[in-house]
């Protein structure tokens, strides 16, 4: 049988177009598999190459040969791109066009040298065969037999192409297949390889796609089996969760229901809820919650569905006055949270009876209102009392002043005998006690008025102490005062009137309980405090009394018949504390009693390098003053 070039071209062309048809069907029927589209276009272009070589060319032969060979390389490039896509590699779309340009352009100058054209085109085809093998080797794409078949096919094709290149370049035999039937016998022999190459390549493509689809189906089946197993696991968990939820609801000491939010149908409830609602548990399940209990606006579906939008761990809550079917009214705290029950979305609702709590709240509100009313009445009474006391004290001041002036005038005349002078002295002392009692009452009234605050202003305690001691020395002519003051101002922020009351009470107490009647007043400025110490050598305060001497109206049993109301030291402590200060007492047998007042100075921070003001005061000649009468 004689095979000429036209017969071989026709047979190969038919095989190529059949292969293109198969690749197209693979692409259309299995769009999820990448690659067949490139194979289809590659076979179509190779088929066009064979048509151009078989049919008479309407253009010059040199142009027809160049175009046909360029299309051949372009088709092989598309086949190579399809193989890359099939195994998951980037397609490199510019490669076929670049290869066709690089190989097709030199063909324009090789028209007279057929073997050179064959060698050049075969080199391009060999490059694509080797590249295809490199793309397929070592890939795990779900295709094993088909991929190996195609790799072996392109390996044999590479060997055939290498032999063709060697024959074209190394011998004088014409390697160009003659489409006229003569010449190029060796070329025809080598060209017969194209027929099994196309057939086996088509079979390899089909086998690769079939294995890929089988692999995909296997993975899909495995994924489906895994999904089924997961759903079964979830179903078991849901069943177990529902059982646990039912057990939890049943064992809860609170009335709890599980309702479906779309219709508020009761799906489950515990015995406490059944007892609260009235009907037995069997008739309550399946009924609508609004038919079992009237919760007002709280029981409306739109309101209870707010529980679905709350974050986990934060249930929706509301209080309502509910009405039961038997007419009873209860205060309920309704709380709801979203749960899953019977494989549906549900709400777990807690109906907590807070009627006793509400009754207690109302009782507390009523008691609070009564207490506030009583407190307001007490405040008004105390205000009236303070007004009355202020009026009485003010009215006492003028008569007391008149008595003092009259006694002074009578004493100054020198016309009275001894007994009359004694009586005047008793009148003076009684008037003085009355004056001090009025001042103490006014100071105590100010301290009890919590809305008032001291009128603070810078005050030199050295001047104040000096003035008070001078006045008290005139009043207590039988007493001896030793006053030690610093040479520089000892300024504090104080209310002059209140601080005068405190210091005069302190010094007056020292005179009252001193024996012999000697009072030592020492004022010093330390680093962060102004300190006033009042000392008398009298009998020590009993240890049992030390914890009570600053209490209001407290008087020690051993004070004897000394006059007093028990307000002095109480006022001293309150006034000093109102000035952010403190008072301490040190009383020991044989050493007397010392009261120490500490007040914060205006400028408490001093440089350690500066002289101690107390030491400066002790060294100054004007610092120590003795008043003896």
Coordinates of C-alpha atoms in Angstrom, one line a residue:
X1 CA 0.0 0.0 0.0
X2 CA 1.4 3.3 -1.0
X3 CA 0.9 6.3 1.4
X4 CA 1.6 9.7 0.0
X5 CA 1.8 13.0 1.8
X6 CA -1.8 14.0 1.1
X7 CA -3.1 10.7 2.6
X8 CA -1.0 11.1 5.7
X9 CA -2.1 14.8 6.0
X10 CA -5.7 13.8 5.6
X11 CA -5.6 11.0 8.1
X12 CA -3.7 13.1 10.6
X13 CA -6.0 16.0 10.1
X14 CA -9.1 13.9 10.7
X15 CA -7.6 12.5 13.8
X16 CA -6.7 16.0 15.0
X17 CA -10.3 17.3 14.4
X18 CA -11.7 14.3 16.2
X19 CA -9.4 15.0 19.1
X20 CA -10.5 18.6 19.1
X21 CA -14.1 17.4 19.2
X22 CA -13.4 15.2 22.2
X23 CA -11.6 18.0 24.0
X24 CA -14.4 20.4 23.3
X25 CA -17.0 17.9 24.7
X26 CA -14.7 17.4 27.8
X27 CA -14.7 21.2 28.3
X28 CA -18.4 21.6 27.8
X29 CA -19.5 18.7 29.9
X30 CA -17.0 19.3 32.7
X31 CA -16.6 23.0 33.1
X32 CA -15.3 22.4 36.7
X33 CA -12.2 20.7 35.3
X34 CA -9.6 23.2 34.0
X35 CA -7.5 22.3 31.0
X36 CA -9.8 20.8 28.3
X37 CA -10.5 24.3 26.9
X38 CA -6.8 24.8 26.1
X39 CA -6.6 21.3 24.7
X40 CA -9.6 22.0 22.4
X41 CA -8.1 25.2 21.0
X42 CA -4.8 23.6 20.6
X43 CA -6.2 20.7 18.5
X44 CA -8.3 23.1 16.4
X45 CA -5.3 25.2 15.5
X46 CA -3.2 22.1 14.7
X47 CA -6.1 20.9 12.4
X48 CA -6.1 24.3 10.7
X49 CA -2.3 23.8 10.1
X50 CA -3.1 20.5 8.3
X51 CA -5.9 22.1 6.2
X52 CA -3.5 24.9 5.1
X53 CA -1.0 22.4 4.0
X54 CA -3.5 20.2 2.2
X55 CA -5.5 22.8 0.3
X56 CA -4.3 25.0 -2.5
X57 CA -3.0 28.2 -1.0
X58 CA -4.6 31.5 -2.3
X59 CA -1.5 33.3 -1.2
X60 CA 2.2 32.9 -2.1
X61 CA 3.7 29.6 -1.0
X62 CA 6.2 31.2 1.3
X63 CA 3.5 33.1 3.2
X64 CA 1.3 30.0 3.4
X65 CA 4.2 27.9 4.8
X66 CA 5.1 30.6 7.4
X67 CA 1.5 31.0 8.5
X68 CA 0.8 27.3 8.7
X69 CA 3.9 26.5 10.8
X70 CA 3.2 29.5 13.1
X71 CA -0.4 28.2 13.6
X72 CA 1.1 24.7 14.4
X73 CA 3.3 26.2 17.1
X74 CA 0.4 28.3 18.4
X75 CA -1.8 25.2 18.7
X76 CA 1.0 23.3 20.6
X77 CA 1.3 26.3 22.9
X78 CA -2.4 26.2 23.8
X79 CA -2.1 22.4 24.5
X80 CA 0.8 23.2 26.8
X81 CA -1.2 25.9 28.6
X82 CA -4.1 23.4 29.0
X83 CA -1.8 20.9 30.7
X84 CA -0.5 23.6 33.1
X85 CA -4.1 24.6 34.0
X86 CA -5.0 21.0 34.5
X87 CA -2.3 20.5 37.2
X88 CA -3.0 23.9 38.8
X89 CA -0.1 25.9 37.4
X90 CA -0.4 29.5 36.1
X91 CA -1.4 29.3 32.4
X92 CA 1.2 31.7 31.0
X93 CA -1.0 33.0 28.1
X94 CA 1.7 34.8 26.2
X95 CA 3.9 31.7 25.6
X96 CA 2.1 30.3 22.5
X97 CA 2.1 33.7 20.7
X98 CA 5.8 34.3 21.6
X99 CA 6.8 30.8 20.4
X100 CA 4.8 31.3 17.1
X101 CA 6.5 34.6 16.5
X102 CA 10.0 33.4 17.3
X103 CA 9.7 30.3 15.1
X104 CA 7.4 31.6 12.4
X105 CA 9.3 34.8 11.5
X106 CA 12.6 33.0 10.5
X107 CA 10.6 30.8 8.2
X108 CA 10.1 33.7 5.9
X109 CA 13.8 33.6 5.1
X110 CA 14.1 29.8 4.9
X111 CA 11.8 29.1 2.0
X112 CA 14.4 27.4 -0.2
X113 CA 15.8 25.2 2.6
X114 CA 13.2 22.6 3.6
X115 CA 15.3 20.7 6.1
X116 CA 16.1 24.0 7.9
X117 CA 12.4 24.7 8.2
X118 CA 11.7 21.2 9.5
X119 CA 14.5 21.6 12.1
X120 CA 13.3 25.0 13.3
X121 CA 9.7 23.9 13.6
X122 CA 10.6 20.6 15.3
X123 CA 12.8 22.5 17.8
X124 CA 9.8 24.6 18.8
X125 CA 7.6 21.4 19.1
X126 CA 10.4 19.7 21.1
X127 CA 10.5 22.6 23.5
X128 CA 6.7 22.4 24.1
X129 CA 7.0 18.6 24.6
X130 CA 9.7 18.9 27.2
X131 CA 7.8 21.8 28.9
X132 CA 4.7 19.7 29.0
X133 CA 6.6 16.8 30.6
X134 CA 8.0 19.1 33.2
X135 CA 4.6 20.5 34.0
X136 CA 3.0 17.1 34.6
X137 CA 5.8 15.3 36.4
X138 CA 5.5 15.2 40.2
X139 CA 2.0 16.7 40.4
X140 CA -0.7 15.3 42.7
X141 CA -3.9 16.2 40.8
X142 CA -6.0 13.2 41.3
X143 CA -5.0 11.7 37.9
X144 CA -2.4 8.9 37.9
X145 CA -2.7 6.6 35.0
X146 CA -3.8 9.2 32.5
X147 CA -1.1 11.6 33.6
X148 CA 1.6 8.9 33.3
X149 CA 0.3 8.0 29.8
X150 CA 0.5 11.6 28.6
X151 CA 4.0 12.0 30.1
X152 CA 5.2 8.8 28.3
X153 CA 3.5 10.0 25.1
X154 CA 5.3 13.4 25.1
X155 CA 8.5 11.7 26.1
X156 CA 8.4 9.4 23.0
X157 CA 7.3 12.5 20.9
X158 CA 10.4 14.4 22.2
X159 CA 12.6 11.5 21.1
X160 CA 11.0 11.4 17.6
X161 CA 11.4 15.2 17.3
X162 CA 15.0 15.0 18.3
X163 CA 15.6 12.3 15.6
X164 CA 13.8 14.5 13.1
X165 CA 16.0 17.5 14.0
X166 CA 19.1 15.4 13.7
X167 CA 18.1 13.9 10.3
X168 CA 17.2 17.4 9.0
X169 CA 20.5 18.9 10.0
X170 CA 22.8 16.0 9.5
X171 CA 21.9 14.4 6.2
X172 CA 20.9 15.3 2.7
X173 CA 17.6 13.4 2.8
X174 CA 14.6 15.6 2.2
X175 CA 12.7 15.7 5.5
X176 CA 9.8 17.7 4.1
X177 CA 6.7 15.5 3.5
X178 CA 5.6 16.0 -0.1
X179 CA 1.9 16.8 -0.5
X180 CA 2.2 15.7 -4.0
X181 CA 3.0 12.1 -3.4
X182 CA 6.7 12.0 -4.2
X183 CA 9.9 12.8 -2.3
X184 CA 10.4 13.0 1.4
X185 CA 10.1 9.3 2.0
X186 CA 11.9 9.4 5.3
X187 CA 9.7 12.4 6.3
X188 CA 6.6 10.4 5.5
X189 CA 7.9 7.5 7.7
X190 CA 8.5 9.8 10.6
X191 CA 5.2 11.6 9.9
X192 CA 3.3 8.4 10.5
X193 CA 4.1 8.9 14.3
X194 CA 1.6 11.8 14.3
X195 CA -1.4 9.3 14.0
X196 CA -0.7 7.3 17.1
X197 CA 0.4 10.4 18.9
X198 CA -2.9 12.1 18.3
X199 CA -4.9 9.0 19.1
X200 CA -3.0 8.2 22.3
X201 CA -3.0 11.9 23.3
X202 CA -6.8 12.0 22.9
X203 CA -7.2 8.8 25.0
X204 CA -4.8 10.3 27.6
X205 CA -6.9 13.5 27.9
X206 CA -10.1 11.5 28.4
X207 CA -8.4 9.3 31.0
X208 CA -7.0 12.3 32.8
X209 CA -10.4 14.0 33.0
X210 CA -12.1 10.8 34.0
X211 CA -9.6 10.2 36.8
X212 CA -10.0 13.9 37.9
X213 CA -13.8 13.6 38.0
X214 CA -13.5 10.3 39.9
X215 CA -11.2 11.9 42.4
X216 CA -13.5 14.9 42.8
X217 CA -16.5 12.5 43.3
X218 CA -14.5 10.6 45.9
X219 CA -13.6 13.8 47.7
X220 CA -17.2 15.0 47.4
X221 CA -18.4 11.7 48.7
X222 CA -15.9 11.8 51.6
X223 CA -16.9 15.4 52.4
X224 CA -20.6 14.4 52.2
X225 CA -19.9 11.4 54.5
X226 CA -18.0 13.8 56.9
X227 CA -20.9 16.2 56.8
X228 CA -23.4 13.4 57.5
X229 CA -21.2 12.3 60.5
X230 CA -21.0 15.9 61.7
X231 CA -24.7 16.3 61.4
X232 CA -25.3 13.1 63.3
X233 CA -22.8 14.3 66.0
X234 CA -24.6 17.6 66.2
X235 CA -27.9 15.9 66.4
X236 CA -26.7 13.8 69.3
X237 CA -25.3 16.9 71.0
X238 CA -28.6 18.7 70.4
X239 CA -30.5 15.7 71.8
X240 CA -28.2 15.6 74.8
X241 CA -28.4 19.4 75.3
X242 CA -32.2 19.3 75.1
X243 CA -32.3 16.5 77.7
X244 CA -29.9 18.4 80.0
X245 CA -32.0 21.5 79.5
X246 CA -35.2 19.6 80.4
X247 CA -33.5 18.2 83.5
X248 CA -32.3 21.6 84.5
X249 CA -35.7 23.2 84.0
X250 CA -37.4 20.4 85.9
X251 CA -35.0 20.6 88.9
X252 CA -35.0 24.4 89.1
X253 CA -36.7 25.8 92.2
X254 CA -38.0 28.7 90.1
X255 CA -41.0 28.6 87.7
X256 CA -39.5 28.1 84.2
X257 CA -41.0 27.6 80.8
X258 CA -39.6 26.9 77.3
X259 CA -41.7 28.6 74.6
X260 CA -41.3 29.0 70.9
X261 CA -41.0 32.7 70.1
X262 CA -43.0 32.8 66.9
X263 CA -46.3 31.9 68.5
X264 CA -45.3 31.8 72.2
X265 CA -46.4 28.2 72.4
X266 CA -45.3 26.4 75.6
X267 CA -42.9 23.5 74.7
X268 CA -41.9 22.5 78.2
X269 CA -42.4 23.7 81.8
X270 CA -41.5 22.5 85.2
X271 CA -43.8 21.7 88.1
X272 CA -43.2 25.1 89.8
X273 CA -44.4 26.8 86.7
X274 CA -47.4 24.5 86.4
X275 CA -48.3 25.2 90.1
X276 CA -48.0 28.9 89.4
X277 CA -50.2 28.9 86.3
X278 CA -52.9 26.6 87.8
X279 CA -53.5 23.9 85.1
X280 CA -51.6 20.7 85.3
X281 CA -48.5 20.3 83.3
X282 CA -50.0 18.1 80.6
X283 CA -52.6 20.7 79.5
X284 CA -50.1 23.6 79.6
X285 CA -47.7 22.1 77.0
X286 CA -48.9 23.2 73.6
X287 CA -50.9 26.1 74.9
X288 CA -50.0 29.7 74.2
X289 CA -48.4 31.6 77.1
X290 CA -50.8 34.6 76.8
X291 CA -53.7 32.1 77.2
X292 CA -52.2 30.8 80.5
X293 CA -51.3 34.1 82.1
X294 CA -51.8 37.8 81.2
X295 CA -48.4 39.5 81.4
X296 CA -49.6 42.7 79.8
X297 CA -47.2 44.3 77.3
X298 CA -44.4 42.2 78.6
X299 CA -46.1 39.1 77.3
X300 CA -46.4 40.3 73.7
X301 CA -44.3 38.5 71.1
X302 CA -42.6 41.7 69.9
X303 CA -41.5 42.4 73.5
X304 CA -40.2 38.9 74.4
X305 CA -38.4 38.6 71.1
X306 CA -36.0 41.2 72.4
X307 CA -34.3 38.3 74.3
X308 CA -32.9 37.0 71.0
X309 CA -30.9 40.1 70.4
X310 CA -29.2 40.1 73.8
X311 CA -25.6 38.9 74.1
X312 CA -25.0 35.5 75.8
X313 CA -25.1 35.8 79.5
X314 CA -27.3 38.9 79.6
X315 CA -31.0 37.8 79.7
X316 CA -33.8 40.2 78.9
X317 CA -35.7 41.2 82.1
X318 CA -38.9 43.1 82.9
X319 CA -41.3 43.5 85.8
X320 CA -45.0 43.4 85.4
X321 CA -48.2 43.0 87.3
X322 CA -49.6 39.7 86.0
X323 CA -53.1 38.4 86.2
X324 CA -53.8 34.6 86.4
X325 CA -56.9 32.9 85.0
X326 CA -58.4 32.5 88.5
X327 CA -58.2 36.3 89.0
X328 CA -55.2 36.5 91.2
X329 CA -52.7 39.3 90.6
X330 CA -49.0 38.8 91.1
X331 CA -45.9 40.9 90.6
X332 CA -43.6 38.9 88.4
X333 CA -40.0 39.5 87.3
X334 CA -40.0 38.0 83.8
X335 CA -36.6 37.1 82.3
X336 CA -36.0 35.4 79.0
X337 CA -33.0 34.1 77.0
X338 CA -32.6 32.4 73.6
X339 CA -32.0 28.7 73.6
X340 CA -32.4 25.7 71.2
X341 CA -35.1 23.2 71.9
X342 CA -36.5 20.4 69.8
X343 CA -34.2 21.6 67.0
X344 CA -35.9 24.9 66.9
X345 CA -35.2 28.4 68.2
X346 CA -36.9 28.8 71.6
X347 CA -36.9 31.1 74.7
X348 CA -36.4 29.9 78.2
X349 CA -38.7 32.1 80.4
X350 CA -38.4 32.5 84.1
X351 CA -41.5 33.8 86.0
X352 CA -40.2 34.9 89.4
X353 CA -42.8 35.9 91.9
X354 CA -41.7 39.1 93.6
X355 CA -45.0 40.1 95.2
X356 CA -43.5 39.9 98.7
X357 CA -40.5 42.0 97.5
X358 CA -42.8 44.6 96.0
X359 CA -44.9 44.8 99.2
X360 CA -41.7 45.3 101.1
X361 CA -40.6 48.0 98.7
X362 CA -43.9 49.8 99.2
X363 CA -43.6 49.5 103.0
X364 CA -40.1 50.8 102.9
X365 CA -41.1 53.7 100.7
X366 CA -43.9 54.6 103.1
X367 CA -41.5 54.3 106.0
X368 CA -38.9 56.4 104.2
X369 CA -41.5 59.1 103.6
X370 CA -42.6 59.0 107.2
X371 CA -38.9 59.3 108.3
X372 CA -38.3 62.1 105.9
X373 CA -41.3 63.9 107.2
X374 CA -40.2 63.4 110.8
X375 CA -36.7 64.5 110.0
X376 CA -38.0 67.7 108.4
X377 CA -40.1 68.3 111.4
X378 CA -37.1 67.8 113.6
X379 CA -35.0 70.1 111.5
X380 CA -37.7 72.8 111.7
X381 CA -37.8 72.3 115.5
X382 CA -34.1 72.6 115.8
X383 CA -34.0 75.7 113.7
X384 CA -36.7 77.3 115.9
X385 CA -34.7 76.2 118.9
X386 CA -31.5 77.8 117.5
X387 CA -33.4 80.9 116.7
X388 CA -34.8 81.1 120.2
X389 CA -31.4 80.4 121.8
X390 CA -29.8 83.0 119.7
X391 CA -32.5 85.5 120.7
X392 CA -32.2 84.7 124.4
X393 CA -28.4 84.8 124.3
X394 CA -28.5 88.1 122.6
X395 CA -30.9 89.5 125.1
X396 CA -28.7 88.3 128.0
X397 CA -25.6 90.0 126.7
X398 CA -26.7 93.5 127.3
X399 CA -27.9 92.9 131.0
X400 CA -24.6 91.1 131.7
X401 CA -22.6 94.0 130.3
X402 CA -24.6 96.4 132.4
X403 CA -23.9 94.3 135.5
X404 CA -20.1 94.2 134.7
X405 CA -20.0 98.0 134.3
X406 CA -22.0 98.6 137.4
X407 CA -19.7 96.3 139.5
X408 CA -16.6 98.0 138.1
X409 CA -18.0 101.4 138.9
X410 CA -18.9 100.4 142.5
X411 CA -15.5 98.8 143.0
X412 CA -13.6 101.8 141.6
X413 CA -15.2 104.3 144.0
X414 CA -13.4 102.9 147.0
X415 CA -16.3 103.8 149.3
X416 CA -17.5 100.2 150.0
X417 CA -16.5 98.1 153.0
X418 CA -15.0 94.6 152.9
X419 CA -18.3 92.6 153.0
X420 CA -19.7 94.7 150.2
X421 CA -16.6 94.1 148.1
X422 CA -17.0 90.4 148.7
X423 CA -20.6 90.5 147.5
X424 CA -19.6 92.5 144.4
X425 CA -16.9 90.0 143.7
X426 CA -19.4 87.2 143.9
X427 CA -21.7 89.2 141.6
X428 CA -18.8 89.6 139.1
X429 CA -18.0 85.9 139.1
X430 CA -21.7 84.9 138.6
X431 CA -22.0 87.4 135.7
X432 CA -18.8 86.0 134.2
X433 CA -20.1 82.4 134.4
X434 CA -23.3 83.5 132.9
X435 CA -21.4 85.3 130.0
X436 CA -19.3 82.2 129.4
X437 CA -22.3 79.9 129.4
X438 CA -24.0 82.2 126.8
X439 CA -20.9 82.1 124.6
X440 CA -20.7 78.3 124.9
X441 CA -24.3 77.9 124.0
X442 CA -23.9 80.1 120.9
X443 CA -20.8 78.2 119.8
X444 CA -22.5 74.9 120.4
X445 CA -25.5 76.1 118.4
X446 CA -23.2 77.0 115.5
X447 CA -21.5 73.6 115.5
X448 CA -24.9 71.8 115.4
X449 CA -25.9 73.8 112.3
X450 CA -24.3 71.5 109.8
X451 CA -25.1 73.8 106.9
X452 CA -22.7 76.4 108.2
X453 CA -18.9 76.4 107.7
X454 CA -16.1 78.4 109.4
X455 CA -15.4 81.8 108.0
X456 CA -11.7 81.1 107.4
X457 CA -9.2 83.9 107.1
X458 CA -5.5 84.3 107.8
X459 CA -5.1 84.6 111.6
X460 CA -1.9 85.2 113.6
X461 CA -2.3 82.8 116.5
X462 CA 0.5 84.6 118.4
X463 CA -1.5 87.8 118.5
X464 CA -4.7 85.9 119.4
X465 CA -3.0 84.0 122.2
X466 CA -1.4 87.1 123.6
X467 CA -4.8 89.0 123.6
X468 CA -6.7 86.1 125.2
X469 CA -4.1 85.6 128.0
X470 CA -4.2 89.3 128.8
X471 CA -8.0 89.3 129.0
X472 CA -8.1 86.2 131.1
X473 CA -5.3 87.5 133.4
X474 CA -7.5 90.5 134.2
X475 CA -10.5 88.2 134.8
X476 CA -8.5 85.7 137.0
X477 CA -6.4 88.0 139.1
X478 CA -5.4 85.2 141.5
X479 CA -3.8 83.2 138.7
X480 CA -0.3 83.3 137.3
X481 CA 0.2 83.1 133.5
X482 CA 3.5 82.1 131.8
X483 CA 3.1 82.8 128.1
X484 CA 5.8 81.8 125.6
X485 CA 5.3 83.1 122.0
X486 CA 7.4 82.9 118.9
X487 CA 9.1 86.1 117.6
X488 CA 7.5 85.6 114.1
X489 CA 3.8 85.3 113.1
X490 CA 2.2 81.8 113.5
X491 CA -0.4 82.2 110.8
X492 CA -3.2 79.7 110.3
X493 CA -6.5 79.8 108.3
X494 CA -9.2 80.1 111.0
X495 CA -12.4 81.7 112.1
X496 CA -11.3 84.3 114.7
X497 CA -14.5 84.0 116.7
X498 CA -14.6 80.3 116.9
X499 CA -10.9 79.8 117.6
X500 CA -11.1 82.4 120.3
X501 CA -13.9 80.4 122.0
X502 CA -11.8 77.2 121.8
X503 CA -8.6 78.7 123.2
X504 CA -10.3 80.7 125.9
X505 CA -12.2 77.6 127.0
X506 CA -9.0 75.6 127.1
X507 CA -7.1 78.3 129.1
X508 CA -10.1 78.9 131.4
X509 CA -10.3 75.2 132.2
X510 CA -6.6 75.2 133.1
X511 CA -7.2 78.0 135.5
X512 CA -10.3 76.3 136.9
X513 CA -8.6 73.0 137.7
X514 CA -5.0 74.2 138.5
X515 CA -3.6 74.0 142.0
X516 CA -1.5 76.0 142.6
X517 CA -3.1 78.4 140.1
X518 CA -0.3 78.5 137.5
X519 CA -1.0 78.2 133.8
X520 CA 1.7 77.9 131.2
X521 CA 0.8 78.7 127.5
X522 CA 3.4 77.8 124.9
X523 CA 2.9 78.5 121.2
X524 CA 5.4 77.1 118.7
X525 CA 5.7 76.6 114.9
X526 CA 7.0 73.2 113.9
X527 CA 7.7 72.1 110.3
X528 CA 4.1 71.3 109.4
X529 CA 2.0 72.5 112.3
X530 CA 1.3 75.4 114.6
X531 CA 1.2 73.9 118.1
X532 CA -0.4 75.5 121.3
X533 CA 0.2 73.7 124.6
X534 CA -1.7 74.8 127.8
X535 CA -0.3 73.2 131.0
X536 CA -1.4 73.4 134.6
X537 CA 0.1 71.6 137.6
X538 CA -3.2 70.5 139.1
X539 CA -4.4 67.0 139.8
X540 CA -4.2 64.5 137.0
X541 CA -7.4 63.4 135.1
X542 CA -8.5 60.0 136.1
X543 CA -7.7 57.3 133.4
X544 CA -11.3 56.3 133.3
X545 CA -12.3 59.9 132.4
X546 CA -9.7 60.4 129.6
X547 CA -11.9 58.7 127.0
X548 CA -15.0 60.9 127.9
X549 CA -13.7 64.4 128.7
X550 CA -14.5 65.6 125.1
X551 CA -18.0 64.3 125.2
X552 CA -20.9 66.7 125.3
X553 CA -22.2 67.5 128.8
X554 CA -19.7 65.1 130.4
X555 CA -18.4 66.1 133.8
X556 CA -16.0 63.9 135.9
X557 CA -17.3 62.9 139.3
X558 CA -14.2 64.4 141.0
X559 CA -14.7 68.0 139.8
X560 CA -16.4 68.8 143.1
X561 CA -18.5 72.0 143.2
X562 CA -16.6 73.7 140.4
X563 CA -19.1 75.5 138.1
X564 CA -19.6 74.2 134.5
X565 CA -22.0 72.6 132.0
X566 CA -19.7 70.0 130.4
X567 CA -19.6 71.9 127.1
X568 CA -16.1 73.4 127.3
X569 CA -13.8 70.6 126.0
X570 CA -16.6 69.3 123.7
X571 CA -16.6 72.8 122.0
X572 CA -12.8 72.9 121.9
X573 CA -12.6 69.5 120.1
X574 CA -15.4 70.3 117.6
X575 CA -13.9 73.7 116.8
X576 CA -10.4 72.4 116.3
X577 CA -11.6 69.6 114.1
X578 CA -13.6 72.1 112.0
X579 CA -10.3 73.8 111.4
X580 CA -8.6 70.5 110.2
X581 CA -6.6 70.3 113.4
X582 CA -6.4 67.9 116.4
X583 CA -6.2 68.1 120.2
X584 CA -4.3 65.7 122.5
X585 CA -4.2 65.5 126.3
X586 CA -1.3 64.3 128.5
X587 CA -2.2 64.0 132.2
X588 CA 0.0 62.3 134.8
X589 CA 0.2 62.4 138.6
X590 CA 2.9 64.8 139.7
X591 CA 3.3 66.3 136.2
X592 CA -0.1 68.0 135.8
X593 CA -2.2 68.1 132.7
X594 CA -1.2 69.5 129.3
X595 CA -3.6 70.0 126.4
X596 CA -1.9 70.4 123.0
X597 CA -3.7 71.8 120.0
X598 CA -2.2 71.3 116.5
X599 CA -3.3 73.4 113.5
X600 CA -2.0 73.4 109.9
X601 CA -0.1 76.6 109.1
X602 CA -0.6 78.7 106.1
X603 CA 2.9 77.9 104.8
X604 CA 3.7 74.4 106.2
X605 CA 6.9 73.8 104.2
X606 CA 10.1 75.3 105.5
X607 CA 13.7 74.8 104.5
X608 CA 15.5 72.6 107.1
X609 CA 18.4 75.0 106.9
X610 CA 16.3 77.8 108.4
X611 CA 16.4 78.3 112.2
X612 CA 13.7 76.6 114.2
X613 CA 11.1 79.3 115.0
X614 CA 10.4 77.8 118.4
X615 CA 14.1 78.0 119.2
X616 CA 14.2 81.6 117.9
X617 CA 11.2 82.4 120.1
X618 CA 12.9 81.0 123.2
X619 CA 16.0 83.0 122.5
X620 CA 14.2 86.3 122.0
X621 CA 13.8 88.6 124.9
X622 CA 10.2 89.3 124.0
X623 CA 9.3 85.7 123.7
X624 CA 8.8 85.0 127.3
X625 CA 6.2 87.0 129.1
X626 CA 5.0 86.5 132.7
X627 CA 1.8 87.9 133.9
X628 CA 1.5 87.9 137.7
X629 CA -1.3 89.5 139.5

